[in-house]
Amino acid sequence: MTDADPEFDPLNHTLSEPHYLEDLEVGQRFVSPSRTLGESSFAAFQMASLDNHPIHYDVEYCRRMGHPNLLAHGMQILIQTAPGAGMLPHVLGVNLIGLIEQSSKFLKPVYCGDTVYPALEIIDLTSGNTTGVVTVRSTVHNQARQLVMEGEQKLLVRKRSI
């Protein structure tokens, strides 16, 4: 290509300068965009998860079971807090090695039509030789300001080279 721009480097086309473990602080918060979970979200999750329980796709079944609408699968709520769903992986950039641990508690039901507000907050930083572990508290609230899910995730992150 003769018309390539020598000034442009796709590797530098990032939302943030990459941060190392040392650049992070306990208490930093990373919110993800709010999302209203509609029928298409439920259908896509059912296809991806292969979960065939009617509580996730049959409104009439849900009503017979005492629910006002389709009930979200817990994993459908958990994925809202995936580090890649928000800004954290853009802040870490190439220094994010990977997710190494995850736990969660599902506290209240989430139904089709609910809006969820996911967030991650750094609660611990553990330094190793060349890498460290970032522990984040993951939360999801609904439109009624209720905490519907909480948990922890641990991410392996590079330290600065000495």
PDB file of C-alpha atoms in Angstrom, residues 13-126:
ATOM      1  CA  HIS A  13      -5.082   3.150  18.930  1.00  0.00           C
ATOM      2  CA  THR A  14      -6.252   2.654  22.521  1.00  0.00           C
ATOM      3  CA  LEU A  15      -8.734   4.315  24.873  1.00  0.00           C
ATOM      4  CA  SER A  16      -6.137   4.720  27.614  1.00  0.00           C
ATOM      5  CA  GLU A  17      -2.425   4.469  28.210  1.00  0.00           C
ATOM      6  CA  PRO A  18      -1.746   0.954  29.596  1.00  0.00           C
ATOM      7  CA  HIS A  19      -1.557   0.906  33.383  1.00  0.00           C
ATOM      8  CA  TYR A  20       0.609  -1.451  35.417  1.00  0.00           C
ATOM      9  CA  LEU A  21      -0.166  -2.918  38.828  1.00  0.00           C
ATOM     10  CA  GLU A  22       1.723  -0.045  40.463  1.00  0.00           C
ATOM     11  CA  ASP A  23      -0.579   2.504  38.817  1.00  0.00           C
ATOM     12  CA  LEU A  24      -3.714   1.101  40.447  1.00  0.00           C
ATOM     13  CA  GLU A  25      -5.206   2.005  43.828  1.00  0.00           C
ATOM     14  CA  VAL A  26      -7.568   0.310  46.218  1.00  0.00           C
ATOM     15  CA  GLY A  27     -10.920   2.068  45.915  1.00  0.00           C
ATOM     16  CA  GLN A  28     -10.703   2.747  42.173  1.00  0.00           C
ATOM     17  CA  ARG A  29     -14.071   2.091  40.578  1.00  0.00           C
ATOM     18  CA  PHE A  30     -14.866   1.071  37.023  1.00  0.00           C
ATOM     19  CA  VAL A  31     -18.499   1.244  35.967  1.00  0.00           C
ATOM     20  CA  SER A  32     -19.831  -0.511  32.896  1.00  0.00           C
ATOM     21  CA  PRO A  33     -22.640   0.871  30.759  1.00  0.00           C
ATOM     22  CA  SER A  34     -26.126   0.175  32.055  1.00  0.00           C
ATOM     23  CA  ARG A  35     -28.075  -2.343  30.008  1.00  0.00           C
ATOM     24  CA  THR A  36     -31.773  -3.074  29.752  1.00  0.00           C
ATOM     25  CA  LEU A  37     -32.160  -6.814  29.313  1.00  0.00           C
ATOM     26  CA  GLY A  38     -34.796  -7.434  26.665  1.00  0.00           C
ATOM     27  CA  GLU A  39     -36.121 -10.557  25.007  1.00  0.00           C
ATOM     28  CA  SER A  40     -33.281 -10.558  22.477  1.00  0.00           C
ATOM     29  CA  SER A  41     -30.724 -10.628  25.316  1.00  0.00           C
ATOM     30  CA  PHE A  42     -32.540 -13.574  26.857  1.00  0.00           C
ATOM     31  CA  ALA A  43     -32.717 -15.407  23.515  1.00  0.00           C
ATOM     32  CA  ALA A  44     -29.022 -14.801  22.789  1.00  0.00           C
ATOM     33  CA  PHE A  45     -28.010 -16.041  26.231  1.00  0.00           C
ATOM     34  CA  GLN A  46     -30.191 -19.143  25.876  1.00  0.00           C
ATOM     35  CA  MET A  47     -28.560 -19.942  22.538  1.00  0.00           C
ATOM     36  CA  ALA A  48     -25.038 -19.440  23.890  1.00  0.00           C
ATOM     37  CA  SER A  49     -25.602 -21.284  27.179  1.00  0.00           C
ATOM     38  CA  LEU A  50     -27.844 -24.083  25.809  1.00  0.00           C
ATOM     39  CA  ASP A  51     -29.959 -23.670  28.955  1.00  0.00           C
ATOM     40  CA  ASN A  52     -33.368 -25.033  28.010  1.00  0.00           C
ATOM     41  CA  HIS A  53     -35.240 -24.372  31.236  1.00  0.00           C
ATOM     42  CA  PRO A  54     -38.530 -22.601  30.379  1.00  0.00           C
ATOM     43  CA  ILE A  55     -38.114 -20.096  33.225  1.00  0.00           C
ATOM     44  CA  HIS A  56     -35.653 -18.286  30.926  1.00  0.00           C
ATOM     45  CA  TYR A  57     -37.755 -18.226  27.724  1.00  0.00           C
ATOM     46  CA  ASP A  58     -41.455 -19.063  28.379  1.00  0.00           C
ATOM     47  CA  VAL A  59     -43.342 -16.080  29.835  1.00  0.00           C
ATOM     48  CA  GLU A  60     -46.498 -18.101  30.546  1.00  0.00           C
ATOM     49  CA  TYR A  61     -44.495 -20.722  32.425  1.00  0.00           C
ATOM     50  CA  CYS A  62     -42.882 -17.937  34.476  1.00  0.00           C
ATOM     51  CA  ARG A  63     -46.251 -16.486  35.388  1.00  0.00           C
ATOM     52  CA  ARG A  64     -47.519 -19.908  36.466  1.00  0.00           C
ATOM     53  CA  MET A  65     -44.454 -20.127  38.719  1.00  0.00           C
ATOM     54  CA  GLY A  66     -45.220 -16.727  40.276  1.00  0.00           C
ATOM     55  CA  HIS A  67     -42.740 -14.594  38.323  1.00  0.00           C
ATOM     56  CA  PRO A  68     -43.843 -11.438  36.485  1.00  0.00           C
ATOM     57  CA  ASN A  69     -41.662 -12.101  33.427  1.00  0.00           C
ATOM     58  CA  LEU A  70     -38.741 -14.161  32.139  1.00  0.00           C
ATOM     59  CA  LEU A  71     -36.188 -14.784  34.890  1.00  0.00           C
ATOM     60  CA  ALA A  72     -32.565 -14.079  34.003  1.00  0.00           C
ATOM     61  CA  HIS A  73     -30.104 -16.899  34.471  1.00  0.00           C
ATOM     62  CA  GLY A  74     -27.504 -16.036  37.117  1.00  0.00           C
ATOM     63  CA  MET A  75     -24.700 -16.378  34.588  1.00  0.00           C
ATOM     64  CA  GLN A  76     -26.491 -13.867  32.351  1.00  0.00           C
ATOM     65  CA  ILE A  77     -26.145 -11.356  35.184  1.00  0.00           C
ATOM     66  CA  LEU A  78     -22.604 -12.407  36.032  1.00  0.00           C
ATOM     67  CA  ILE A  79     -21.362 -11.742  32.485  1.00  0.00           C
ATOM     68  CA  GLN A  80     -22.409  -8.118  32.880  1.00  0.00           C
ATOM     69  CA  THR A  81     -19.401  -7.788  35.227  1.00  0.00           C
ATOM     70  CA  ALA A  82     -16.897  -9.436  32.878  1.00  0.00           C
ATOM     71  CA  PRO A  83     -13.844  -7.178  32.875  1.00  0.00           C
ATOM     72  CA  GLY A  84     -14.166  -6.829  29.093  1.00  0.00           C
ATOM     73  CA  ALA A  85     -17.677  -5.394  29.450  1.00  0.00           C
ATOM     74  CA  GLY A  86     -16.330  -2.128  30.878  1.00  0.00           C
ATOM     75  CA  MET A  87     -13.308   0.176  30.982  1.00  0.00           C
ATOM     76  CA  LEU A  88     -10.942  -1.873  33.178  1.00  0.00           C
ATOM     77  CA  PRO A  89      -9.296  -3.880  30.362  1.00  0.00           C
ATOM     78  CA  HIS A  90      -8.802  -0.657  28.393  1.00  0.00           C
ATOM     79  CA  VAL A  91      -7.112   0.939  31.408  1.00  0.00           C
ATOM     80  CA  LEU A  92      -4.832  -2.087  31.836  1.00  0.00           C
ATOM     81  CA  GLY A  93      -4.295  -2.640  28.118  1.00  0.00           C
ATOM     82  CA  VAL A  94      -1.608  -5.179  27.292  1.00  0.00           C
ATOM     83  CA  ASN A  95      -0.784  -5.483  31.004  1.00  0.00           C
ATOM     84  CA  LEU A  96      -3.937  -7.492  31.732  1.00  0.00           C
ATOM     85  CA  ILE A  97      -2.848 -11.115  31.510  1.00  0.00           C
ATOM     86  CA  GLY A  98      -6.172 -12.656  32.431  1.00  0.00           C
ATOM     87  CA  LEU A  99      -8.998 -13.450  34.813  1.00  0.00           C
ATOM     88  CA  ILE A 100      -7.800 -16.078  37.292  1.00  0.00           C
ATOM     89  CA  GLU A 101     -10.639 -16.392  39.794  1.00  0.00           C
ATOM     90  CA  GLN A 102     -14.291 -15.453  40.160  1.00  0.00           C
ATOM     91  CA  SER A 103     -17.037 -15.909  42.755  1.00  0.00           C
ATOM     92  CA  SER A 104     -20.493 -14.440  42.986  1.00  0.00           C
ATOM     93  CA  LYS A 105     -23.748 -14.391  44.931  1.00  0.00           C
ATOM     94  CA  PHE A 106     -27.113 -13.786  43.307  1.00  0.00           C
ATOM     95  CA  LEU A 107     -29.176 -11.773  45.776  1.00  0.00           C
ATOM     96  CA  LYS A 108     -32.388 -10.828  43.967  1.00  0.00           C
ATOM     97  CA  PRO A 109     -34.116 -11.909  40.770  1.00  0.00           C
ATOM     98  CA  VAL A 110     -33.552 -10.043  37.520  1.00  0.00           C
ATOM     99  CA  TYR A 111     -36.365 -10.102  34.976  1.00  0.00           C
ATOM    100  CA  CYS A 112     -36.715  -9.365  31.301  1.00  0.00           C
ATOM    101  CA  GLY A 113     -37.051  -5.594  30.977  1.00  0.00           C
ATOM    102  CA  ASP A 114     -34.901  -4.819  34.019  1.00  0.00           C
ATOM    103  CA  THR A 115     -31.974  -2.441  33.647  1.00  0.00           C
ATOM    104  CA  VAL A 116     -28.715  -3.517  35.257  1.00  0.00           C
ATOM    105  CA  TYR A 117     -25.834  -1.319  36.410  1.00  0.00           C
ATOM    106  CA  PRO A 118     -22.570  -3.303  36.681  1.00  0.00           C
ATOM    107  CA  ALA A 119     -19.451  -2.015  38.437  1.00  0.00           C
ATOM    108  CA  LEU A 120     -16.033  -3.205  39.569  1.00  0.00           C
ATOM    109  CA  GLU A 121     -14.110  -1.725  42.508  1.00  0.00           C
ATOM    110  CA  ILE A 122     -10.513  -2.546  43.398  1.00  0.00           C
ATOM    111  CA  ILE A 123     -10.436  -3.937  46.934  1.00  0.00           C
ATOM    112  CA  ASP A 124      -6.942  -5.453  47.070  1.00  0.00           C
ATOM    113  CA  LEU A 125      -3.618  -5.333  45.237  1.00  0.00           C
ATOM    114  CA  THR A 126      -1.134  -8.156  45.811  1.00  0.00           C
TER     115      THR A 126
END
